[in-house]
mmCIF file of C-alpha atoms in Angstrom:
data_model
loop_
_atom_site.group_PDB
_atom_site.id
_atom_site.type_symbol
_atom_site.label_atom_id
_atom_site.label_comp_id
_atom_site.label_asym_id
_atom_site.label_seq_id
_atom_site.Cartn_x
_atom_site.Cartn_y
_atom_site.Cartn_z
ATOM 1 C CA UNK A 26 -43.058 -4.278 7.889
ATOM 2 C CA UNK A 27 -46.266 -4.700 5.872
ATOM 3 C CA UNK A 28 -49.390 -5.889 7.693
ATOM 4 C CA UNK A 29 -49.589 -8.632 5.046
ATOM 5 C CA UNK A 30 -46.245 -10.253 5.930
ATOM 6 C CA UNK A 31 -46.729 -13.576 7.692
ATOM 7 C CA UNK A 32 -50.476 -13.610 6.982
ATOM 8 C CA UNK A 33 -51.886 -17.170 6.963
ATOM 9 C CA UNK A 34 -55.624 -16.399 6.839
ATOM 10 C CA UNK A 35 -57.726 -13.276 6.346
ATOM 11 C CA UNK A 36 -61.495 -12.810 6.638
ATOM 12 C CA UNK A 37 -62.568 -9.358 5.470
ATOM 13 C CA UNK A 38 -66.187 -10.512 4.998
ATOM 14 C CA UNK A 39 -66.660 -8.681 1.715
ATOM 15 C CA UNK A 40 -69.904 -10.446 0.838
ATOM 16 C CA UNK A 41 -68.791 -13.844 2.141
ATOM 17 C CA UNK A 42 -66.568 -15.650 4.662
ATOM 18 C CA UNK A 43 -63.851 -16.658 2.199
ATOM 19 C CA UNK A 44 -60.168 -16.503 3.115
ATOM 20 C CA UNK A 45 -58.830 -13.524 1.133
ATOM 21 C CA UNK A 46 -55.178 -14.365 1.935
ATOM 22 C CA UNK A 47 -55.136 -16.801 -0.985
ATOM 23 C CA UNK A 48 -54.417 -19.787 1.261
ATOM 24 C CA UNK A 49 -57.894 -21.271 0.833
ATOM 25 C CA UNK A 50 -59.044 -21.653 4.459
ATOM 26 C CA UNK A 51 -62.618 -20.556 3.765
ATOM 27 C CA UNK A 52 -65.268 -20.227 6.474
ATOM 28 C CA UNK A 53 -68.650 -21.978 6.583
ATOM 29 C CA UNK A 54 -71.396 -19.557 7.664
ATOM 30 C CA UNK A 55 -74.082 -20.876 10.017
ATOM 31 C CA UNK A 56 -76.810 -18.321 10.779
ATOM 32 C CA UNK A 57 -74.625 -15.184 10.660
ATOM 33 C CA UNK A 58 -75.838 -12.458 8.270
ATOM 34 C CA UNK A 59 -73.958 -9.815 6.327
ATOM 35 C CA UNK A 60 -74.203 -6.277 7.667
ATOM 36 C CA UNK A 61 -72.411 -2.909 7.506
ATOM 37 C CA UNK A 62 -68.812 -2.546 8.685
ATOM 38 C CA UNK A 63 -67.364 0.184 10.928
ATOM 39 C CA UNK A 64 -67.277 2.569 7.942
ATOM 40 C CA UNK A 65 -70.973 2.034 7.203
ATOM 41 C CA UNK A 66 -70.320 0.001 4.036
ATOM 42 C CA UNK A 67 -73.039 -2.644 3.533
ATOM 43 C CA UNK A 68 -72.269 -6.375 3.280
ATOM 44 C CA UNK A 69 -68.746 -5.928 4.662
ATOM 45 C CA UNK A 70 -69.109 -7.589 8.129
ATOM 46 C CA UNK A 71 -71.088 -10.391 9.772
ATOM 47 C CA UNK A 72 -73.748 -9.987 12.470
ATOM 48 C CA UNK A 73 -74.183 -12.741 15.079
ATOM 49 C CA UNK A 74 -77.456 -13.080 17.009
ATOM 50 C CA UNK A 75 -76.123 -14.689 20.208
ATOM 51 C CA UNK A 76 -78.524 -17.593 19.659
ATOM 52 C CA UNK A 77 -77.289 -19.881 16.894
ATOM 53 C CA UNK A 78 -75.013 -17.933 14.529
ATOM 54 C CA UNK A 79 -71.331 -18.751 13.993
ATOM 55 C CA UNK A 80 -68.691 -19.337 11.310
ATOM 56 C CA UNK A 81 -66.571 -22.517 11.230
ATOM 57 C CA UNK A 82 -63.147 -22.755 9.596
ATOM 58 C CA UNK A 83 -62.316 -26.406 8.965
ATOM 59 C CA UNK A 84 -59.670 -27.441 8.219
ATOM 60 C CA UNK A 85 -58.050 -24.625 10.175
ATOM 61 C CA UNK A 86 -55.219 -22.378 8.964
ATOM 62 C CA UNK A 87 -51.769 -23.849 9.605
ATOM 63 C CA UNK A 88 -50.703 -21.835 12.644
ATOM 64 C CA UNK A 89 -47.207 -21.771 14.129
ATOM 65 C CA UNK A 90 -46.524 -22.609 17.770
ATOM 66 C CA UNK A 91 -43.476 -20.350 17.764
ATOM 67 C CA UNK A 92 -44.978 -17.000 16.728
ATOM 68 C CA UNK A 93 -48.644 -16.034 16.347
ATOM 69 C CA UNK A 94 -50.895 -12.991 16.078
ATOM 70 C CA UNK A 95 -54.638 -12.411 15.779
ATOM 71 C CA UNK A 96 -56.277 -9.138 14.745
ATOM 72 C CA UNK A 97 -60.056 -8.591 14.754
ATOM 73 C CA UNK A 98 -62.703 -5.875 14.944
ATOM 74 C CA UNK A 99 -65.803 -6.466 17.089
ATOM 75 C CA UNK A 100 -68.862 -4.520 18.183
ATOM 76 C CA UNK A 101 -71.133 -5.814 20.951
ATOM 77 C CA UNK A 102 -74.867 -5.542 20.373
ATOM 78 C CA UNK A 103 -76.845 -3.123 22.563
ATOM 79 C CA UNK A 104 -78.547 -6.178 24.142
ATOM 80 C CA UNK A 105 -75.395 -8.306 24.499
ATOM 81 C CA UNK A 106 -74.838 -9.857 27.911
ATOM 82 C CA UNK A 107 -71.609 -8.777 29.615
ATOM 83 C CA UNK A 108 -71.905 -11.013 32.683
ATOM 84 C CA UNK A 109 -69.353 -13.687 33.592
ATOM 85 C CA UNK A 110 -67.672 -15.750 30.825
ATOM 86 C CA UNK A 111 -69.373 -15.263 27.448
ATOM 87 C CA UNK A 112 -69.221 -13.890 23.879
ATOM 88 C CA UNK A 113 -66.452 -15.899 22.221
ATOM 89 C CA UNK A 114 -65.160 -13.857 19.262
ATOM 90 C CA UNK A 115 -62.562 -16.289 17.866
ATOM 91 C CA UNK A 116 -61.526 -19.628 19.389
ATOM 92 C CA UNK A 117 -59.885 -23.014 18.892
ATOM 93 C CA UNK A 118 -60.004 -26.049 21.191
ATOM 94 C CA UNK A 119 -57.885 -29.189 21.280
ATOM 95 C CA UNK A 120 -60.011 -32.339 21.480
ATOM 96 C CA UNK A 121 -63.340 -30.556 21.843
ATOM 97 C CA UNK A 122 -65.065 -32.928 19.427
ATOM 98 C CA UNK A 123 -63.423 -36.293 19.982
ATOM 99 C CA UNK A 124 -62.263 -36.420 23.613
ATOM 100 C CA UNK A 125 -63.960 -36.230 26.974
ATOM 101 C CA UNK A 126 -64.046 -32.888 28.782
ATOM 102 C CA UNK A 127 -61.165 -33.789 31.105
ATOM 103 C CA UNK A 128 -58.805 -33.802 28.114
ATOM 104 C CA UNK A 129 -60.091 -30.564 26.643
ATOM 105 C CA UNK A 130 -57.369 -27.961 26.088
ATOM 106 C CA UNK A 131 -58.083 -24.371 25.153
ATOM 107 C CA UNK A 132 -55.714 -23.417 22.339
ATOM 108 C CA UNK A 133 -57.074 -19.874 22.482
ATOM 109 C CA UNK A 134 -60.332 -18.105 23.193
ATOM 110 C CA UNK A 135 -60.844 -14.389 22.677
ATOM 111 C CA UNK A 136 -63.962 -13.646 24.718
ATOM 112 C CA UNK A 137 -65.322 -11.541 27.574
ATOM 113 C CA UNK A 138 -65.287 -11.932 31.343
ATOM 114 C CA UNK A 139 -67.923 -9.549 32.630
ATOM 115 C CA UNK A 140 -67.317 -6.222 30.878
ATOM 116 C CA UNK A 141 -63.656 -6.898 30.020
ATOM 117 C CA UNK A 142 -61.948 -8.700 27.129
ATOM 118 C CA UNK A 143 -59.838 -11.755 27.905
ATOM 119 C CA UNK A 144 -57.310 -13.807 25.917
ATOM 120 C CA UNK A 145 -58.092 -17.141 27.558
ATOM 121 C CA UNK A 146 -55.902 -20.235 27.320
ATOM 122 C CA UNK A 147 -57.191 -22.723 29.918
ATOM 123 C CA UNK A 148 -54.541 -25.077 31.391
ATOM 124 C CA UNK A 149 -51.815 -23.370 29.341
ATOM 125 C CA UNK A 150 -51.170 -19.770 30.425
ATOM 126 C CA UNK A 151 -52.615 -17.149 32.745
ATOM 127 C CA UNK A 152 -55.245 -15.078 30.946
ATOM 128 C CA UNK A 153 -54.289 -11.746 29.422
ATOM 129 C CA UNK A 154 -57.082 -9.350 30.416
ATOM 130 C CA UNK A 155 -57.949 -5.858 29.206
ATOM 131 C CA UNK A 156 -58.037 -3.025 31.719
ATOM 132 C CA UNK A 157 -61.124 -1.464 30.147
ATOM 133 C CA UNK A 158 -64.886 -1.553 30.528
ATOM 134 C CA UNK A 159 -66.562 -2.384 27.257
ATOM 135 C CA UNK A 160 -69.351 -0.270 25.839
ATOM 136 C CA UNK A 161 -72.108 -1.894 23.813
ATOM 137 C CA UNK A 162 -72.597 -0.595 20.297
ATOM 138 C CA UNK A 163 -68.944 0.515 19.940
ATOM 139 C CA UNK A 164 -66.340 -0.880 17.531
ATOM 140 C CA UNK A 165 -63.135 -2.208 19.137
ATOM 141 C CA UNK A 166 -59.937 -3.329 17.505
ATOM 142 C CA UNK A 167 -58.522 -6.304 19.433
ATOM 143 C CA UNK A 168 -55.159 -7.954 18.842
ATOM 144 C CA UNK A 169 -53.470 -10.898 20.584
ATOM 145 C CA UNK A 170 -49.754 -11.536 20.007
ATOM 146 C CA UNK A 171 -47.484 -14.431 21.014
ATOM 147 C CA UNK A 172 -43.800 -13.560 20.565
ATOM 148 C CA UNK A 173 -42.365 -16.945 21.559
ATOM 149 C CA UNK A 174 -42.355 -16.234 25.297
ATOM 150 C CA UNK A 175 -45.201 -13.828 26.118
ATOM 151 C CA UNK A 176 -48.857 -13.355 25.223
ATOM 152 C CA UNK A 177 -49.886 -9.713 24.726
ATOM 153 C CA UNK A 178 -53.374 -8.254 24.476
ATOM 154 C CA UNK A 179 -53.987 -4.941 22.687
ATOM 155 C CA UNK A 180 -57.220 -2.900 22.591
ATOM 156 C CA UNK A 181 -57.590 -0.004 20.143
ATOM 157 C CA UNK A 182 -53.869 0.082 19.470
ATOM 158 C CA UNK A 183 -52.787 0.087 23.129
ATOM 159 C CA UNK A 184 -51.071 -2.748 25.050
ATOM 160 C CA UNK A 185 -53.227 -3.803 28.016
ATOM 161 C CA UNK A 186 -51.678 -6.981 29.437
ATOM 162 C CA UNK A 187 -48.708 -9.344 29.037
ATOM 163 C CA UNK A 188 -48.509 -12.927 30.330
ATOM 164 C CA UNK A 189 -45.685 -15.452 30.011
ATOM 165 C CA UNK A 190 -46.612 -18.744 28.355
ATOM 166 C CA UNK A 191 -46.513 -21.060 25.362
ATOM 167 C CA UNK A 192 -48.692 -21.610 22.304
ATOM 168 C CA UNK A 193 -49.717 -24.975 20.825
ATOM 169 C CA UNK A 194 -52.220 -24.658 17.956
ATOM 170 C CA UNK A 195 -54.043 -27.764 16.748
ATOM 171 C CA UNK A 196 -53.523 -28.742 13.095
ATOM 172 C CA UNK A 197 -56.980 -30.302 12.666
ATOM 173 C CA UNK A 198 -59.497 -28.848 15.135
ATOM 174 C CA UNK A 199 -61.665 -26.117 13.561
ATOM 175 C CA UNK A 200 -61.402 -22.445 14.396
ATOM 176 C CA UNK A 201 -64.723 -20.843 15.286
ATOM 177 C CA UNK A 202 -65.799 -17.259 14.811
ATOM 178 C CA UNK A 203 -68.646 -16.169 17.081
ATOM 179 C CA UNK A 204 -68.607 -19.188 19.429
ATOM 180 C CA UNK A 205 -66.435 -21.795 21.145
ATOM 181 C CA UNK A 206 -66.355 -25.505 20.392
ATOM 182 C CA UNK A 207 -68.987 -26.464 22.970
ATOM 183 C CA UNK A 208 -72.764 -26.229 23.213
ATOM 184 C CA UNK A 209 -72.639 -23.454 25.840
ATOM 185 C CA UNK A 210 -75.081 -20.864 24.502
ATOM 186 C CA UNK A 211 -73.627 -17.968 26.478
ATOM 187 C CA UNK A 212 -70.445 -18.163 24.375
ATOM 188 C CA UNK A 213 -72.362 -17.431 21.156
ATOM 189 C CA UNK A 214 -71.305 -13.912 20.229
ATOM 190 C CA UNK A 215 -73.992 -11.203 20.111
ATOM 191 C CA UNK A 216 -72.850 -8.385 17.872
ATOM 192 C CA UNK A 217 -70.802 -7.745 14.708
ATOM 193 C CA UNK A 218 -67.349 -9.121 13.809
ATOM 194 C CA UNK A 219 -65.104 -8.006 10.957
ATOM 195 C CA UNK A 220 -61.600 -8.050 9.466
ATOM 196 C CA UNK A 221 -60.071 -11.118 11.124
ATOM 197 C CA UNK A 222 -56.411 -11.754 10.341
ATOM 198 C CA UNK A 223 -54.227 -14.638 11.585
ATOM 199 C CA UNK A 224 -50.434 -14.458 11.376
ATOM 200 C CA UNK A 225 -47.453 -16.755 11.865
ATOM 201 C CA UNK A 226 -45.397 -13.886 13.243
ATOM 202 C CA UNK A 227 -45.502 -11.533 16.204
ATOM 203 C CA UNK A 228 -47.031 -8.218 15.191
ATOM 204 C CA UNK A 229 -45.097 -5.178 16.388
ATOM 205 C CA UNK A 230 -46.560 -2.152 18.136
ATOM 206 C CA UNK A 231 -46.303 -0.339 14.801
ATOM 207 C CA UNK A 232 -48.224 -3.149 13.068
ATOM 208 C CA UNK A 233 -50.977 -2.960 15.679
ATOM 209 C CA UNK A 234 -51.282 0.796 15.159
ATOM 210 C CA UNK A 235 -51.424 0.312 11.390
ATOM 211 C CA UNK A 236 -54.242 -2.238 11.712
ATOM 212 C CA UNK A 237 -56.153 -0.019 14.141
ATOM 213 C CA UNK A 238 -55.943 3.028 11.861
ATOM 214 C CA UNK A 239 -56.291 1.087 8.587
ATOM 215 C CA UNK A 240 -58.208 2.947 5.857
ATOM 216 C CA UNK A 241 -58.180 6.114 7.956
ATOM 217 C CA UNK A 242 -60.225 4.743 10.863
ATOM 218 C CA UNK A 243 -59.773 6.132 14.389
ATOM 219 C CA UNK A 244 -62.175 5.929 17.318
ATOM 220 C CA UNK A 245 -63.743 9.245 18.247
ATOM 221 C CA UNK A 246 -63.411 10.517 21.815
ATOM 222 C CA UNK A 247 -66.907 9.345 22.806
ATOM 223 C CA UNK A 248 -66.122 5.742 21.833
ATOM 224 C CA UNK A 249 -62.882 5.359 23.782
ATOM 225 C CA UNK A 250 -63.187 3.105 26.777
ATOM 226 C CA UNK A 251 -62.487 3.901 30.407
ATOM 227 C CA UNK A 252 -59.952 2.014 32.543
ATOM 228 C CA UNK A 253 -61.598 -0.747 34.571
ATOM 229 C CA UNK A 254 -60.200 0.690 37.794
ATOM 230 C CA UNK A 255 -61.651 4.135 37.080
ATOM 231 C CA UNK A 256 -65.055 4.637 38.775
ATOM 232 C CA UNK A 257 -67.744 5.652 36.333
ATOM 233 C CA UNK A 258 -68.824 9.226 36.864
ATOM 234 C CA UNK A 259 -72.480 8.414 36.405
ATOM 235 C CA UNK A 260 -72.461 5.649 39.016
ATOM 236 C CA UNK A 261 -69.695 6.605 41.450
ATOM 237 C CA UNK A 262 -68.650 2.951 41.661
ATOM 238 C CA UNK A 263 -66.018 2.344 44.350
ATOM 239 C CA UNK A 264 -64.564 -0.710 46.058
ATOM 240 C CA UNK A 265 -62.976 -1.301 49.458
ATOM 241 C CA UNK A 266 -61.293 -3.965 51.609
ATOM 242 C CA UNK A 267 -62.207 -4.544 55.238
ATOM 243 C CA UNK A 268 -62.627 -7.302 57.813
ATOM 244 C CA UNK A 269 -66.089 -8.829 57.600
ATOM 245 C CA UNK A 270 -68.140 -11.572 59.212
ATOM 246 C CA UNK A 271 -71.140 -13.298 57.657
ATOM 247 C CA UNK A 272 -73.311 -15.622 59.747
ATOM 248 C CA UNK A 273 -76.080 -17.179 57.699
ATOM 249 C CA UNK A 274 -78.460 -20.094 57.316
ATOM 250 C CA UNK A 275 -79.174 -21.185 53.778
ATOM 251 C CA UNK A 276 -80.479 -23.807 51.391
ATOM 252 C CA UNK A 277 -78.071 -25.571 49.073
ATOM 253 C CA UNK A 278 -78.735 -25.643 45.327
ATOM 254 C CA UNK A 279 -76.749 -26.891 42.380
ATOM 255 C CA UNK A 280 -76.730 -26.990 38.611
ATOM 256 C CA UNK A 281 -75.024 -25.863 35.446
ATOM 257 C CA UNK A 282 -73.378 -22.452 35.714
ATOM 258 C CA UNK A 283 -74.915 -21.655 32.331
ATOM 259 C CA UNK A 284 -78.393 -22.164 33.858
ATOM 260 C CA UNK A 285 -77.899 -19.953 36.932
ATOM 261 C CA UNK A 286 -80.013 -17.227 35.376
ATOM 262 C CA UNK A 287 -83.026 -19.558 35.595
ATOM 263 C CA UNK A 288 -82.117 -21.497 38.742
ATOM 264 C CA UNK A 289 -81.382 -18.596 41.111
ATOM 265 C CA UNK A 290 -84.814 -16.879 40.908
ATOM 266 C CA UNK A 291 -86.456 -20.245 41.638
ATOM 267 C CA UNK A 292 -84.071 -20.824 44.543
ATOM 268 C CA UNK A 293 -84.910 -17.410 46.015
ATOM 269 C CA UNK A 294 -88.613 -18.271 45.843
ATOM 270 C CA UNK A 295 -87.935 -21.509 47.740
ATOM 271 C CA UNK A 296 -86.094 -19.541 50.405
ATOM 272 C CA UNK A 297 -88.927 -17.040 50.713
ATOM 273 C CA UNK A 298 -91.411 -19.864 51.263
ATOM 274 C CA UNK A 299 -89.350 -21.214 54.200
ATOM 275 C CA UNK A 300 -88.102 -17.979 55.767
ATOM 276 C CA UNK A 301 -90.271 -18.338 58.892
ATOM 277 C CA UNK A 302 -88.390 -21.537 59.781
ATOM 278 C CA UNK A 303 -85.147 -19.574 60.258
ATOM 279 C CA UNK A 304 -84.889 -18.261 63.788
ATOM 280 C CA UNK A 305 -82.871 -15.119 64.405
ATOM 281 C CA UNK A 306 -82.935 -14.056 60.754
ATOM 282 C CA UNK A 307 -82.157 -10.390 60.196
ATOM 283 C CA UNK A 308 -84.157 -9.873 57.023
ATOM 284 C CA UNK A 309 -81.040 -9.461 54.876
ATOM 285 C CA UNK A 310 -80.816 -12.067 52.116
ATOM 286 C CA UNK A 311 -77.537 -13.523 50.900
ATOM 287 C CA UNK A 312 -76.397 -15.807 48.119
ATOM 288 C CA UNK A 313 -73.143 -17.744 48.649
ATOM 289 C CA UNK A 314 -71.453 -19.008 45.471
ATOM 290 C CA UNK A 315 -68.882 -21.673 44.801
ATOM 291 C CA UNK A 316 -66.456 -19.895 42.399
ATOM 292 C CA UNK A 317 -66.245 -21.125 38.827
ATOM 293 C CA UNK A 318 -62.687 -22.380 38.405
ATOM 294 C CA UNK A 319 -62.575 -22.385 34.593
ATOM 295 C CA UNK A 320 -64.395 -23.425 31.447
ATOM 296 C CA UNK A 321 -64.099 -27.125 32.292
ATOM 297 C CA UNK A 322 -65.915 -26.500 35.598
ATOM 298 C CA UNK A 323 -69.493 -26.557 34.280
ATOM 299 C CA UNK A 324 -71.556 -27.371 37.407
ATOM 300 C CA UNK A 325 -71.468 -25.739 40.817
ATOM 301 C CA UNK A 326 -73.236 -25.215 44.126
ATOM 302 C CA UNK A 327 -74.693 -22.086 45.663
ATOM 303 C CA UNK A 328 -76.719 -21.276 48.768
ATOM 304 C CA UNK A 329 -79.635 -18.889 49.239
ATOM 305 C CA UNK A 330 -80.176 -17.753 52.808
ATOM 306 C CA UNK A 331 -80.557 -15.039 55.426
ATOM 307 C CA UNK A 332 -78.024 -13.418 57.683
ATOM 308 C CA UNK A 333 -78.790 -14.458 61.271
ATOM 309 C CA UNK A 334 -77.792 -13.619 64.823
ATOM 310 C CA UNK A 335 -74.564 -15.228 66.058
ATOM 311 C CA UNK A 336 -76.399 -17.795 68.191
ATOM 312 C CA UNK A 337 -79.043 -19.945 66.518
ATOM 313 C CA UNK A 338 -81.353 -22.246 68.470
ATOM 314 C CA UNK A 339 -81.840 -24.766 65.673
ATOM 315 C CA UNK A 340 -81.000 -25.274 62.023
ATOM 316 C CA UNK A 341 -84.071 -26.151 59.933
ATOM 317 C CA UNK A 342 -84.069 -29.482 58.133
ATOM 318 C CA UNK A 343 -82.427 -29.276 54.717
ATOM 319 C CA UNK A 344 -80.580 -26.071 55.552
ATOM 320 C CA UNK A 345 -76.970 -25.327 56.492
ATOM 321 C CA UNK A 346 -75.236 -22.922 58.897
ATOM 322 C CA UNK A 347 -72.364 -20.703 57.757
ATOM 323 C CA UNK A 348 -69.948 -18.465 59.591
ATOM 324 C CA UNK A 349 -67.544 -16.753 57.212
ATOM 325 C CA UNK A 350 -64.918 -14.238 58.270
ATOM 326 C CA UNK A 351 -61.795 -12.541 56.977
ATOM 327 C CA UNK A 352 -60.718 -9.671 54.737
ATOM 328 C CA UNK A 353 -63.190 -9.058 51.925
ATOM 329 C CA UNK A 354 -63.041 -6.767 48.916
ATOM 330 C CA UNK A 355 -66.498 -5.472 48.096
ATOM 331 C CA UNK A 356 -68.455 -3.284 45.710
ATOM 332 C CA UNK A 357 -72.133 -2.294 45.813
ATOM 333 C CA UNK A 358 -74.600 -1.179 43.182
ATOM 334 C CA UNK A 359 -77.861 -1.870 41.429
ATOM 335 C CA UNK A 360 -78.591 -5.539 40.698
ATOM 336 C CA UNK A 361 -79.206 -4.700 37.031
ATOM 337 C CA UNK A 362 -75.467 -3.903 36.748
ATOM 338 C CA UNK A 363 -74.352 -7.265 38.166
ATOM 339 C CA UNK A 364 -71.939 -8.165 35.345
ATOM 340 C CA UNK A 365 -70.406 -4.690 35.383
ATOM 341 C CA UNK A 366 -69.974 -4.816 39.168
ATOM 342 C CA UNK A 367 -68.194 -8.183 39.044
ATOM 343 C CA UNK A 368 -65.880 -6.929 36.297
ATOM 344 C CA UNK A 369 -65.168 -3.723 38.233
ATOM 345 C CA UNK A 370 -64.329 -5.623 41.428
ATOM 346 C CA UNK A 371 -62.076 -8.114 39.606
ATOM 347 C CA UNK A 372 -60.186 -5.243 37.990
ATOM 348 C CA UNK A 373 -59.943 -3.289 41.240
ATOM 349 C CA UNK A 374 -58.517 -6.300 43.084
ATOM 350 C CA UNK A 375 -55.972 -6.882 40.328
ATOM 351 C CA UNK A 376 -54.968 -3.216 40.058
ATOM 352 C CA UNK A 377 -54.434 -2.988 43.821
ATOM 353 C CA UNK A 378 -52.198 -6.089 43.681
ATOM 354 C CA UNK A 379 -54.457 -8.109 45.981
ATOM 355 C CA UNK A 380 -55.054 -11.849 45.744
ATOM 356 C CA UNK A 381 -58.468 -13.460 45.915
ATOM 357 C CA UNK A 382 -58.801 -16.487 48.201
ATOM 358 C CA UNK A 383 -59.672 -18.480 45.115
ATOM 359 C CA UNK A 384 -61.297 -20.898 44.595
ATOM 360 C CA UNK A 385 -61.523 -22.006 48.238
ATOM 361 C CA UNK A 386 -63.709 -19.180 49.594
ATOM 362 C CA UNK A 387 -67.361 -18.654 48.722
ATOM 363 C CA UNK A 388 -68.370 -15.447 46.952
ATOM 364 C CA UNK A 389 -70.970 -13.544 48.981
ATOM 365 C CA UNK A 390 -73.786 -11.431 47.540
ATOM 366 C CA UNK A 391 -75.674 -9.376 50.142
ATOM 367 C CA UNK A 392 -79.082 -7.926 49.238
ATOM 368 C CA UNK A 393 -80.077 -4.722 51.033
ATOM 369 C CA UNK A 394 -83.407 -5.283 52.801
ATOM 370 C CA UNK A 395 -84.240 -1.571 52.634
ATOM 371 C CA UNK A 396 -83.320 -1.317 48.929
ATOM 372 C CA UNK A 397 -84.132 -4.720 47.365
ATOM 373 C CA UNK A 398 -82.560 -3.863 43.994
ATOM 374 C CA UNK A 399 -79.187 -3.086 45.580
ATOM 375 C CA UNK A 400 -76.544 -5.807 45.904
ATOM 376 C CA UNK A 401 -73.109 -5.889 47.559
ATOM 377 C CA UNK A 402 -70.590 -8.339 46.094
ATOM 378 C CA UNK A 403 -67.895 -9.577 48.497
ATOM 379 C CA UNK A 404 -64.794 -11.612 47.584
ATOM 380 C CA UNK A 405 -62.415 -12.914 50.221
ATOM 381 C CA UNK A 406 -58.828 -11.658 50.005
ATOM 382 C CA UNK A 407 -55.802 -13.692 51.038
ATOM 383 C CA UNK A 408 -53.758 -12.305 53.890
ATOM 384 C CA UNK A 409 -50.289 -11.101 52.839
ATOM 385 C CA UNK A 410 -47.440 -13.489 53.691
#
């Protein structure tokens, strides 16, 4: 079958963001600039700065709830953040403009979770997640397919995940390229996007291959991505599960998840100023995080503290005592690789068919007192039934 059958909108970005399918669903460019595509041809793709650039398609293409496919090429900038939820490539919300957040429904969001790609559909279907670590500066072909019963995610022509579910597109809410329909800055895409196609049919494996190799393109061996559960040779990243206990005294903080990058360094300074008040401290710092349960969970709590001896004479005013125990999956590495480490651990847990105690248990980050730049990330695992 031709890759043009069932096409409802097409954005090749040949000098503009017009819909080249002939259906007239043209895009409005806000801040994005034309750049070279994956073949090096100028003015054939759009670059997004991760600050304010996006493209809005309103009214949106008339998508079917029975069968749907999305095909897109994307390249992450060398400075793009790959930590936690971010970098929305293409998305549509239901009620994002006119309803309160409690009614917000994610129609679809193709974005990243740490260093992996996710087909996210909050409150509708479990996410389909790639089993690869992204590389910055590399072109990826990404396709999402709904065949009437299952959502499938393909990367560079290969099927990576399948999740059962439904699909309910919105006939009026805009589709965004390079962001999601909220003011969360971290979801502004940082990189280059090209050749977006939306279909009212389920693309076949053969169709996906044809789109990936279109015009003779094929990724060279140095641009292919490694499985997320494969330790990187240059880092020797490994994970493990074992019984652990964490006894700590810490200070509670709260705020927007999107502001954690600013809040946490300030919180650590506050802890440092009060460290002498904590009796029995070991010198090892910890941060305990309330897990983020989804995109509608925008504020959370976390605690900065020290590991302490089992018996504590007194708890300083304004601080709290914690004793956490159980089976924890963990990974350690340099703090500068935090997003990569979280993505690695998530993939390792999934690939080993373990279940996180989520979202009830706090995530624990342990900072090595002898090597301050080294962090160990620990996630509690549910005991098998």
